[in-house]
Tab-separated table of C-alpha atoms and ligand atoms in Angstrom:
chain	number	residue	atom	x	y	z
A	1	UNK	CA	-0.825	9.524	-24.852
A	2	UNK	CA	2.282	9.715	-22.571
A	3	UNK	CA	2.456	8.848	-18.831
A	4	UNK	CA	3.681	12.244	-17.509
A	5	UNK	CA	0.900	13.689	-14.735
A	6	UNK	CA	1.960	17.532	-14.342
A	7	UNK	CA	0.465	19.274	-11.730
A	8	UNK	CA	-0.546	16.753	-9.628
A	9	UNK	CA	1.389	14.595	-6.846
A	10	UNK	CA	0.943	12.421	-3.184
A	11	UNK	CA	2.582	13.098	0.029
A	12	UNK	CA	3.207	9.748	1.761
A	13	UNK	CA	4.092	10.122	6.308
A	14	UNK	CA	5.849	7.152	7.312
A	15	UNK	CA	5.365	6.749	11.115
A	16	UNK	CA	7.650	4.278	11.892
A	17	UNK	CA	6.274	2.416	15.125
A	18	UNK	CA	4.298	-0.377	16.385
A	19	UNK	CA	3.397	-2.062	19.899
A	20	UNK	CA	4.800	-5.319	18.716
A	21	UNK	CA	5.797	-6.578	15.391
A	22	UNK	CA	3.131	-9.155	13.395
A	23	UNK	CA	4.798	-11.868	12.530
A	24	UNK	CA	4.370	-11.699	8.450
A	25	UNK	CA	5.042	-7.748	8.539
A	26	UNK	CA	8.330	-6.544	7.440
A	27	UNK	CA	7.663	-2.793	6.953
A	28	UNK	CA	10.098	-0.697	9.167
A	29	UNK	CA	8.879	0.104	12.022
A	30	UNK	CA	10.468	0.176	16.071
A	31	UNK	CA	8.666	-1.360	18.884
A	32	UNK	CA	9.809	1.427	21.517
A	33	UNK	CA	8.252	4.926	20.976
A	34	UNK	CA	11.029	6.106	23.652
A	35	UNK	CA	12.297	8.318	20.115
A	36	UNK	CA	8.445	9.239	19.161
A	37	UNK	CA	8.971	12.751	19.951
A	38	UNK	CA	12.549	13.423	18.545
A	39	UNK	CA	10.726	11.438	15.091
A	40	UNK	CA	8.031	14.200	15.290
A	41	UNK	CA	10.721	17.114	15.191
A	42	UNK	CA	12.682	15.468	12.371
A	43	UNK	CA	9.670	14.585	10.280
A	44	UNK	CA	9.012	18.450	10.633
A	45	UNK	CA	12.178	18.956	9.492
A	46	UNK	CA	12.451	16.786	6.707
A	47	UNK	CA	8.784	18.441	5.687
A	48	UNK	CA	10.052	21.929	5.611
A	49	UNK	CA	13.275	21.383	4.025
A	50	UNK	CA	11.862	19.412	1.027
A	51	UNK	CA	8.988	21.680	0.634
A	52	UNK	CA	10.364	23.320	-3.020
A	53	UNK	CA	10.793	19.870	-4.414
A	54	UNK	CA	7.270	19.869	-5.654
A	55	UNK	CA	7.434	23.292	-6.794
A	56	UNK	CA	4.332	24.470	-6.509
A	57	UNK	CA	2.327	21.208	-7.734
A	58	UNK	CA	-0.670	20.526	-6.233
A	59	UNK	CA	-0.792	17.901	-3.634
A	60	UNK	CA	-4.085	15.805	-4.144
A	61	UNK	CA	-3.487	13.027	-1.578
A	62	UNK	CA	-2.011	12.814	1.141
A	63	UNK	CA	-1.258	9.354	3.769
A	64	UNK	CA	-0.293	8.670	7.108
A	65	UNK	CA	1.035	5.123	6.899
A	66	UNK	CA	3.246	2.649	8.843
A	67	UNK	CA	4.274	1.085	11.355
A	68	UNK	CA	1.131	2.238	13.205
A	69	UNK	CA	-0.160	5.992	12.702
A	70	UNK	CA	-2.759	5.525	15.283
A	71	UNK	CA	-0.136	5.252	17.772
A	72	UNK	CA	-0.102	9.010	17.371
A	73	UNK	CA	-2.154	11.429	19.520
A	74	UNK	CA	-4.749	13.236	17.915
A	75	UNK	CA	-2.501	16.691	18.413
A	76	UNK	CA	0.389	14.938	16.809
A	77	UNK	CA	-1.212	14.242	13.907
A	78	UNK	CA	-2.668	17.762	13.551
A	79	UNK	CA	0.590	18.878	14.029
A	80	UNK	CA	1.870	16.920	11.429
A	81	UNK	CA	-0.796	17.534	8.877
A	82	UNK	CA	-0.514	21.117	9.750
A	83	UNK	CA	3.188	21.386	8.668
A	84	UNK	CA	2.165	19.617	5.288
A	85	UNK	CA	-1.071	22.169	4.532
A	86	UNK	CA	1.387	25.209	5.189
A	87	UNK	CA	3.892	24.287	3.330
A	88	UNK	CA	2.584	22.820	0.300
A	89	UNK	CA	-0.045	23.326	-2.503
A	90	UNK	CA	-2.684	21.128	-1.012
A	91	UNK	CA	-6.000	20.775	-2.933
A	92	UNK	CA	-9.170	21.493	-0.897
A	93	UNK	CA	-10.324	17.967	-1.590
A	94	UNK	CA	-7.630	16.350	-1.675
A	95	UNK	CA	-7.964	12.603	0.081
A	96	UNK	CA	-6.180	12.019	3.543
A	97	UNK	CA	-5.444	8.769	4.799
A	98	UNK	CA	-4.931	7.605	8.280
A	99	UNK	CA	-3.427	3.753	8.859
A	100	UNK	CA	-5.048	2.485	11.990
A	101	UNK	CA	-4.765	-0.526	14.508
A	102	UNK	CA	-8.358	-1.507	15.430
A	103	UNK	CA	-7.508	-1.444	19.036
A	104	UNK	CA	-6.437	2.053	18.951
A	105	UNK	CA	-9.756	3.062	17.657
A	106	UNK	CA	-11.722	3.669	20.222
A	107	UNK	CA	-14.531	5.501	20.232
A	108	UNK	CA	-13.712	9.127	21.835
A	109	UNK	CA	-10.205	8.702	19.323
A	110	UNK	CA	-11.815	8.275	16.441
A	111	UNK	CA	-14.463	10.830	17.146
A	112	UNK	CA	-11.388	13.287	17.579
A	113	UNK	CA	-9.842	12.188	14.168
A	114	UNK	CA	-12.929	13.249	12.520
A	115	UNK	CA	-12.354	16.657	13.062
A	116	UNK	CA	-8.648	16.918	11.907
A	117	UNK	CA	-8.085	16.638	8.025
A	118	UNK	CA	-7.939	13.171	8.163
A	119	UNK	CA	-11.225	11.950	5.344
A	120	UNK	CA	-10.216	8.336	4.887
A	121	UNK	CA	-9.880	5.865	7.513
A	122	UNK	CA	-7.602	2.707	6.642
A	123	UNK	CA	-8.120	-0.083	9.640
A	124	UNK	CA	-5.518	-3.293	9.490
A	125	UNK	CA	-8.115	-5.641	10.189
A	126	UNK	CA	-6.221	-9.043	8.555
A	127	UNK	CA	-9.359	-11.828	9.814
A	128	UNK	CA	-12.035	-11.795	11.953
A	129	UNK	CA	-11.012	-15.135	13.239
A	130	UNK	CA	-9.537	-15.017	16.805
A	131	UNK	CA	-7.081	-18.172	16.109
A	132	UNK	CA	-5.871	-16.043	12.952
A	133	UNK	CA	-5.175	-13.217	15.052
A	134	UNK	CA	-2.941	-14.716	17.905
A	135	UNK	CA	-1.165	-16.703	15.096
A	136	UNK	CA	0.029	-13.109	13.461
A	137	UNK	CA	0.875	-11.670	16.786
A	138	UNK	CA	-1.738	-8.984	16.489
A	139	UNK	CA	-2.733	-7.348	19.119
A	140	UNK	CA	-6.662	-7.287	18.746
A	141	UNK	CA	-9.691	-9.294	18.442
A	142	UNK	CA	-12.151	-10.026	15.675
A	143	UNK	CA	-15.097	-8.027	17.990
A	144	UNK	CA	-12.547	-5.177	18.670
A	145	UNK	CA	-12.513	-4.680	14.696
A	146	UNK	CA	-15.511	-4.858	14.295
A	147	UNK	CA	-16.658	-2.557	16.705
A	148	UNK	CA	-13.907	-0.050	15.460
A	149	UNK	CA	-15.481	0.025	12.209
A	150	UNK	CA	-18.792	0.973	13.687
A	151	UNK	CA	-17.389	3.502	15.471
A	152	UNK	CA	-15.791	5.017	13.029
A	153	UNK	CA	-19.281	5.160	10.705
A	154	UNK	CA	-20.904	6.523	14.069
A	155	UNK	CA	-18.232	9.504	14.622
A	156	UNK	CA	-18.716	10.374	10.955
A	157	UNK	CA	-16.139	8.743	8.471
A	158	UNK	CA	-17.926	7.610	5.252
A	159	UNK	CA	-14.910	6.439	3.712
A	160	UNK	CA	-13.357	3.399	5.455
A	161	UNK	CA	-10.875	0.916	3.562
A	162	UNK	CA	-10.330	-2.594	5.994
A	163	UNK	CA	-7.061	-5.113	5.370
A	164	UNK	CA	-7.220	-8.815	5.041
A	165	UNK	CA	-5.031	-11.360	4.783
A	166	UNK	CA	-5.532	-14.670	3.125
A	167	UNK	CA	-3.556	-18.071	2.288
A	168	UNK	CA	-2.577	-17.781	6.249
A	169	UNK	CA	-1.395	-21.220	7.325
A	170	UNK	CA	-4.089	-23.976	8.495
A	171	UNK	CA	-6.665	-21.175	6.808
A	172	UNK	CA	-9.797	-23.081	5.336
A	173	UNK	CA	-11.742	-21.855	2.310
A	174	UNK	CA	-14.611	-22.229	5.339
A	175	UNK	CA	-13.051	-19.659	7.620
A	176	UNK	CA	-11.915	-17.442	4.083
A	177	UNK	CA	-15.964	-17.190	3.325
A	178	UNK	CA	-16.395	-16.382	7.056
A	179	UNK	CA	-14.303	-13.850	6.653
A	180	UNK	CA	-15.632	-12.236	3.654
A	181	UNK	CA	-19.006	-12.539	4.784
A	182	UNK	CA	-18.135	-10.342	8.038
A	183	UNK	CA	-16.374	-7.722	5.790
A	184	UNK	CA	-18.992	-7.352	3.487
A	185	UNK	CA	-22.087	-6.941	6.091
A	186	UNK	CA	-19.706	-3.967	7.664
A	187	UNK	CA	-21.142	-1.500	4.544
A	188	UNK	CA	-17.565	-0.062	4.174
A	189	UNK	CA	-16.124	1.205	0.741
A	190	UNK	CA	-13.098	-0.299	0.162
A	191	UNK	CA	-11.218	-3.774	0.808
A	192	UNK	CA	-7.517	-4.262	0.475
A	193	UNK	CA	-6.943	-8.298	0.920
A	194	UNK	CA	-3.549	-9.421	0.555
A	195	UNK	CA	-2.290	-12.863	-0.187
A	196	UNK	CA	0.238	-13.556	2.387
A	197	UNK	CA	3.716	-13.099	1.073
A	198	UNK	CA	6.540	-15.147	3.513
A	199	UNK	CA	9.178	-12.071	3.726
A	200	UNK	CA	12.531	-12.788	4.693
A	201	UNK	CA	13.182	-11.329	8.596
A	202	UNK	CA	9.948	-12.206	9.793
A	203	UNK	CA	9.034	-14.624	11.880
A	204	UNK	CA	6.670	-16.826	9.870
A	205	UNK	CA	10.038	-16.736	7.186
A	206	UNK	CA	11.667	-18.443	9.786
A	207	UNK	CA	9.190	-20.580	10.726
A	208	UNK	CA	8.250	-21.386	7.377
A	209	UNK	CA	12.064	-22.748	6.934
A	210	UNK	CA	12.288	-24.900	9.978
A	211	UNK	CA	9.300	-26.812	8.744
A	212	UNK	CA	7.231	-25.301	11.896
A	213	UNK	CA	4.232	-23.910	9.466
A	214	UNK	CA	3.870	-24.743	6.098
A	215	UNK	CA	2.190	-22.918	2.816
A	216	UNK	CA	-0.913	-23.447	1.965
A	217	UNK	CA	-1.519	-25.262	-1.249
A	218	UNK	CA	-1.740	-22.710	-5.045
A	219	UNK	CA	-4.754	-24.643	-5.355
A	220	UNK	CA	-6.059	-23.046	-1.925
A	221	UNK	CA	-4.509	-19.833	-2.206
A	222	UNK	CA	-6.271	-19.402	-5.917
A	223	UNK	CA	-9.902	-20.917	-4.277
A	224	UNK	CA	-9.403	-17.849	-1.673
A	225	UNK	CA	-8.519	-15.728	-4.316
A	226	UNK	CA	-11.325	-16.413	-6.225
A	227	UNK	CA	-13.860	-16.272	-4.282
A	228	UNK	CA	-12.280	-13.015	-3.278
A	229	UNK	CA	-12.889	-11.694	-6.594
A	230	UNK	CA	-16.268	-12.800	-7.182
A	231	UNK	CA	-18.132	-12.328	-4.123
A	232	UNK	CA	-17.058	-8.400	-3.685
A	233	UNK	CA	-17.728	-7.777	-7.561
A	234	UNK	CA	-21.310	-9.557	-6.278
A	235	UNK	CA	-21.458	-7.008	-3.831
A	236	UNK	CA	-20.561	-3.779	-6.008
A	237	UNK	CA	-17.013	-3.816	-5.630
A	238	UNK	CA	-15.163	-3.101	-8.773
A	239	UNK	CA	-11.275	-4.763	-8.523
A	240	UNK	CA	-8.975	-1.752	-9.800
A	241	UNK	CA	-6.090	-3.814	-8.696
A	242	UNK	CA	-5.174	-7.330	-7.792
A	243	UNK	CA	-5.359	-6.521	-4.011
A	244	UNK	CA	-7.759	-3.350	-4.016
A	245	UNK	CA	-11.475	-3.360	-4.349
A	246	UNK	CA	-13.866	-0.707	-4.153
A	247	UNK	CA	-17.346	0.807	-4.147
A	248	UNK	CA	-18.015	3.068	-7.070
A	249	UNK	CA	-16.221	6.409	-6.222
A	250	UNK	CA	-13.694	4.770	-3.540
A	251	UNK	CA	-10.852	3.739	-4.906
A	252	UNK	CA	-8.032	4.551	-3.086
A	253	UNK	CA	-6.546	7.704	-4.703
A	254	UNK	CA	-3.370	7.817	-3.208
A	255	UNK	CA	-2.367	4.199	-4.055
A	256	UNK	CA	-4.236	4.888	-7.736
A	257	UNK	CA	-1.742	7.676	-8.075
A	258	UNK	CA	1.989	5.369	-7.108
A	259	UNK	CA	0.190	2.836	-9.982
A	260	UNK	CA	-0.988	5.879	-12.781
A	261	UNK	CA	3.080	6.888	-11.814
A	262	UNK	CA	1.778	10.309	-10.529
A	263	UNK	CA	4.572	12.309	-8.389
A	264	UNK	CA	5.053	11.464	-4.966
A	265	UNK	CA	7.341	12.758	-2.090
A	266	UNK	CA	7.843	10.386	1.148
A	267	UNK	CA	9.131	11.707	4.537
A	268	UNK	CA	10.418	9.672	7.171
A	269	UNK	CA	12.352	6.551	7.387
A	270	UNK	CA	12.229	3.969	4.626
A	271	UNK	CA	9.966	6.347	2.716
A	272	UNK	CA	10.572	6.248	-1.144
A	273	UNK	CA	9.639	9.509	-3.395
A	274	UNK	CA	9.399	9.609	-7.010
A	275	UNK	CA	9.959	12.233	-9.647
A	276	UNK	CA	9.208	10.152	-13.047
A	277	UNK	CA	13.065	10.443	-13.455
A	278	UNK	CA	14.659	9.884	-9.757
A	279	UNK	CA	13.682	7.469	-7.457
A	280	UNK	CA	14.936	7.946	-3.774
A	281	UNK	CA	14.660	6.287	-0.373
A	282	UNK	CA	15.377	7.596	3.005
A	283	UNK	CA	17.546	4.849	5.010
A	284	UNK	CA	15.210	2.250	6.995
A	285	UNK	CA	16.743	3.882	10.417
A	286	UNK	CA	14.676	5.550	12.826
A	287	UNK	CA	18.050	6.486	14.950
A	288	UNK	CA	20.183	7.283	11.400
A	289	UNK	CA	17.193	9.668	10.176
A	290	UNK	CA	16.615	11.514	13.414
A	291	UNK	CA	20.943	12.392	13.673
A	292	UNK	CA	21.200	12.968	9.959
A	293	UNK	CA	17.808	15.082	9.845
A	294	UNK	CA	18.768	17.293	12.523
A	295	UNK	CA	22.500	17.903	11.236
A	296	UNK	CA	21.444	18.384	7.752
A	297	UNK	CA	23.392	15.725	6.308
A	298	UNK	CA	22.023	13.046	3.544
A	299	UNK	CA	20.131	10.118	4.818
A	300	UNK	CA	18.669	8.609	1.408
A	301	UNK	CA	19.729	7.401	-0.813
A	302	UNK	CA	18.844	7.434	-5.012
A	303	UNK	CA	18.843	6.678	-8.229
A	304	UNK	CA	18.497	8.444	-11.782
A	305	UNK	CA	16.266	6.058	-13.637
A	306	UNK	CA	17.116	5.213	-17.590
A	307	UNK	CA	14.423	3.940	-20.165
A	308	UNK	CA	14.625	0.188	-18.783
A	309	UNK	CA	14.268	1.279	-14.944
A	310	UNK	CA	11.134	3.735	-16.885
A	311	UNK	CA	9.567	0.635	-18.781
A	312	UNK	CA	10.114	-1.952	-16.093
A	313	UNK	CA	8.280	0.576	-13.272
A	314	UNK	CA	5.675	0.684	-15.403
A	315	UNK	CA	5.427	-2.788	-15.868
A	316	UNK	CA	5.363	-2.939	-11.989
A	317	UNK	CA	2.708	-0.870	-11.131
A	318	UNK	CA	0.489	-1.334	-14.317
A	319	UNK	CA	0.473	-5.026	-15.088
A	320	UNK	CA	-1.864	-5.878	-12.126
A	321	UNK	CA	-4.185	-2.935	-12.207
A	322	UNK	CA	-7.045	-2.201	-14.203
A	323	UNK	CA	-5.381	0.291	-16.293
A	324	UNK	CA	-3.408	-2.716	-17.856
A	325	UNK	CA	-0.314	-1.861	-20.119
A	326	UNK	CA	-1.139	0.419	-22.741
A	327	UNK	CA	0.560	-0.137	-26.194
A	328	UNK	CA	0.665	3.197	-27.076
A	329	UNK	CA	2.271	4.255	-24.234
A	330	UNK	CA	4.907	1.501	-24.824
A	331	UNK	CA	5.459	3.478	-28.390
A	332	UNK	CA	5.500	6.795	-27.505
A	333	UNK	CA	7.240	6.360	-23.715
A	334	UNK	CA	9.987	3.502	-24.745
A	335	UNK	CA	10.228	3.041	-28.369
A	336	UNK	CA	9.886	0.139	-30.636
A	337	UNK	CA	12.662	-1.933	-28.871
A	338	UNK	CA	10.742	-1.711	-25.353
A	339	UNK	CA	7.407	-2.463	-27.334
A	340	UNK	CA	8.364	-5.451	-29.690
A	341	UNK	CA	10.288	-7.013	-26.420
A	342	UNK	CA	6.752	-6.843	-24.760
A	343	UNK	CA	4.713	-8.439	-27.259
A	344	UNK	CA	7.281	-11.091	-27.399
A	345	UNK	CA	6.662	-12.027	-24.086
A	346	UNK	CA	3.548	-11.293	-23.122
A	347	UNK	CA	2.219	-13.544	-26.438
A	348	UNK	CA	1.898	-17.303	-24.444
A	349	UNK	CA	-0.218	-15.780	-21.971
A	350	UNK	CA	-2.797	-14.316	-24.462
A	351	UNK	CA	-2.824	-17.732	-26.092
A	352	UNK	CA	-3.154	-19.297	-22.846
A	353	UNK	CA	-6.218	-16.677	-22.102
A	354	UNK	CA	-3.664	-15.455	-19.117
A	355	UNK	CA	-4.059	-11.720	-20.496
A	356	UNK	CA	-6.866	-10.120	-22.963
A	357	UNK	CA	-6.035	-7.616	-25.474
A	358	UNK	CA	-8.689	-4.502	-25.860
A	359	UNK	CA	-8.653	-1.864	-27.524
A	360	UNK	CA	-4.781	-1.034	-26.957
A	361	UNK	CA	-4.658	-2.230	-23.567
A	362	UNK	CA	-3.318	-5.440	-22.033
A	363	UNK	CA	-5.257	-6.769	-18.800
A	364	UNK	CA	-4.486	-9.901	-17.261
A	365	UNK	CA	-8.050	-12.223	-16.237
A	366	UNK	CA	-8.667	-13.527	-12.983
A	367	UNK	CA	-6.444	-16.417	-13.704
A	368	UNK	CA	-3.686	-14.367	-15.244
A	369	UNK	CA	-3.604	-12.258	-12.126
A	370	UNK	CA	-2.795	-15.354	-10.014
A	371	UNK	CA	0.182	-16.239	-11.751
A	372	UNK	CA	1.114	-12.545	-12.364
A	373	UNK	CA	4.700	-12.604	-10.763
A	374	UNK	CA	5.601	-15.550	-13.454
A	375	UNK	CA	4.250	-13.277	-16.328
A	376	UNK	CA	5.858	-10.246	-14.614
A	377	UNK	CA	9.185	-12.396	-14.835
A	378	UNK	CA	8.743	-12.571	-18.858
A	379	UNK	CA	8.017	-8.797	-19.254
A	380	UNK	CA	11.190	-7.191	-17.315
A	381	UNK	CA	13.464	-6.026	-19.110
A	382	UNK	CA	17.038	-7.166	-18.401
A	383	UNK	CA	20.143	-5.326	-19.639
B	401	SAM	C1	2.265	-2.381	6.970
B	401	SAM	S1	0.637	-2.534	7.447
B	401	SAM	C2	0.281	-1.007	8.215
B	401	SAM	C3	-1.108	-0.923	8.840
B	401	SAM	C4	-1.261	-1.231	10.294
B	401	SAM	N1	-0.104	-1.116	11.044
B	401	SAM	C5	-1.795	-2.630	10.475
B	401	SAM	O1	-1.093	-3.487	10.897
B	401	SAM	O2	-2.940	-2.845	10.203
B	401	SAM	C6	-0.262	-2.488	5.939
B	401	SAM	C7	-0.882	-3.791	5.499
B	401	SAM	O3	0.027	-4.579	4.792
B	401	SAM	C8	-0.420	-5.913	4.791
B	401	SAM	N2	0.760	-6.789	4.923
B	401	SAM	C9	1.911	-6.518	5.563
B	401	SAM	N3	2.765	-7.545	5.459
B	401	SAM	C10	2.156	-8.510	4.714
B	401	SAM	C11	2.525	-9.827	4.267
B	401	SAM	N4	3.710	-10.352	4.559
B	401	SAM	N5	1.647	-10.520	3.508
B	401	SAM	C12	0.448	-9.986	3.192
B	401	SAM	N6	0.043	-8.759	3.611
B	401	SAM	C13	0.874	-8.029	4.362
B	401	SAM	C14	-1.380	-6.055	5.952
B	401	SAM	O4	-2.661	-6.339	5.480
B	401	SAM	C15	-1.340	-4.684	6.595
B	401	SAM	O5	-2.579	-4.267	7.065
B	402	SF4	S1	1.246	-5.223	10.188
B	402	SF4	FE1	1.041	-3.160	10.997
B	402	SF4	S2	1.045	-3.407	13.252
B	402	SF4	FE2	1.801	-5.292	12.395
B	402	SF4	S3	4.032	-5.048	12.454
B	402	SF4	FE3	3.321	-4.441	10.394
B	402	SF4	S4	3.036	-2.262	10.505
B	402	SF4	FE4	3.141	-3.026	12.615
């Protein structure tokens, strides 16, 4: 069994702009949409001039993610999705994502959106405490999320995915259960909870180094986690990856396919496409994309990726997921070297019940998928 998926590949829409910026988010966006509609003509572009790369393959998903999609009209998304169905292979039921704000959700929007392509509804909920909220710089409230979600059952999407952040500073396992509690009586189909990663840029980074808020504890971070993990598998969700849970049926196929290392093209700024043998990303530059777009000059940049990049990508978007790290395909994708280096490394953490071997597969526990950036460490592969 190799990991090569012909025939099949994603289509990720980068729309890179946001009312104001969270203060843990460090995804490229621009808080002025002065440039929206100049982005719109350039994203066409970039759509029609890529449009043999795929040659032919058919696209099964396809997401609108950000920045802030829902800061699009309805027509500019049908525009957009448009361009993509006429140009490319798209498979009649193929999955199509839509990022959304809650507070853009309202109730005659989202019963537009149900009549465009759009099938999947992805709302970036992050807690449905109030005091949460203001301290990320959102721009909603808990009852604003809450009453998006409704909405969006009432105008007819059956396939809703919510975000949530935990290990936010001051955040007690008390308001963690709150928050799982209100997630779970919203009958949706698929949960994406983050741990809250300090990026460097943002302003909780900086905070975080002038001593102004401070991490919580592992200890709390792993309770949170935990609890995470058993009260949605209570509730029917299965966990196909460390942050992704879902009902039977609802896992997210488009993120499924970056982590099974299916094909994927991404237009607009700071989108990354993959081949299985290049990897490329267009420059994080909403102003550098729209000039180099429209004058047909190169604004990504990439690289041709060797056996290590191969086997350390796949150590990246396997390790974590359910799929788990196949020995076979270490043997028959990377060789003996790549395989032997593995075992090597991954052997402490089966003694230490960090990972379980099955069948051919290596899956990391609960416990292992806490610590799985230290394992991850020990499996890279460094020339
Ligand atoms: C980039 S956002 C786009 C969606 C939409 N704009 C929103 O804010 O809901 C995608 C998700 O990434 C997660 N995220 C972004 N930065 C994060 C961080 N530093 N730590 C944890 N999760 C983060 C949030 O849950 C967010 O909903
Ligand atoms: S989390 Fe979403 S809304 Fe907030 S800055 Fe990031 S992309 Fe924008």
């Amino acid at each position: 069994m190799g990991l090569i998926y012909h025939g099949m590949a994603g289509i990720y829409i980068h729309i890179p702009f946001c009312k104001k910026k969270c203060y843990y988010c460090n995804f490229y966006k621009s808080v002025s949409i002065n440039r929206k509609e100049d982005f719109l003509q350039s994203l066409k572009k970039e759509i029609l001039q890529r449009k043999e790369e795929l040659q032919g393959e058919k696209i099964e998903t396809i997401y609108l993610g950000g920045g802030t999609p829902s800061l699009l009209t309805i027509d500019e998304t049908e525009d957009i999705l448009k361009t993509v169905l006429e140009n490319f292979s798209v498979s009649k039921n193929a999955e199509i994502t839509f990022e959304s704000n809650p507070d853009d959700l309202t109730y005659s929007y989202l019963k537009r959106l149900s009549a465009t392509p759009v099938n999947r509804l992805s709302i970036g909920i992050q807690s449905f405490k109030d005091s949460d909220l203001a301290l990320m710089n959102r721009r909603h409230r808990s009852d604003q999320a809450i009453k998006a979600v409704k909405d969006a059952q009432n105008t007819g999407f059956n396939n809703i995915s919510i975000d949530l952040i935990y290990g936010l500073p001051k955040q007690t396992m008390e308001n963690w259960k709150h928050n799982i509690e209100i997630a779970l009586s919203l009958n949706i189909q698929h949960i994406s909870s983050y741990c809250l990663t300090f990026s460097k840029g943002t302003v909780f980074y900086h905070r975080l180094k002038t001593g102004k808020i401070k991490e919580l504890s592992d200890e709390l971070c792993f309770n949170q986690f935990k609890y995470l993990v058993e009260q949605l598998k209570k509730d029917g969700f299965e966990q196909y990856e460390i942050s992704n849970f879902s009902k039977p049926g609802y896992r997210s196929r488009h993120n499924s396919s970056y982590w099974l290392r299916k094909k994927y093209l991404g237009f607009g700024p700071s989108a990354h496409s993959f081949d299985f043998n290049t990897r490329r990303w267009n420059k994080a530059d909403l102003e550098y994309y729209i000039k180099n777009v429209n004058e047909n000059n190169t604004y990504w940049e990439y690289e041709v990726l060797d056996t290590t990049d191969r086997y350390n990508d796949y150590m990246i978007t396997s390790l974590r997921t359910v799929w788990g790290i196949s020995e076979d395909v270490l043997r028959s994708d990377f060789g003996e070297k790549y395989l032997s280096f593995f075992k090597k490394g991954i052997q402490s953490y089966l003694n230490s019940g960090h990972v379980l071997f099955n069948s051919g597969n290596y899956n990391l526990t609960t416990d292992g998928l806490f610590i799985s950036d230290m394992v991850m460490e020990d499996l890279l592969y460094v020339n």
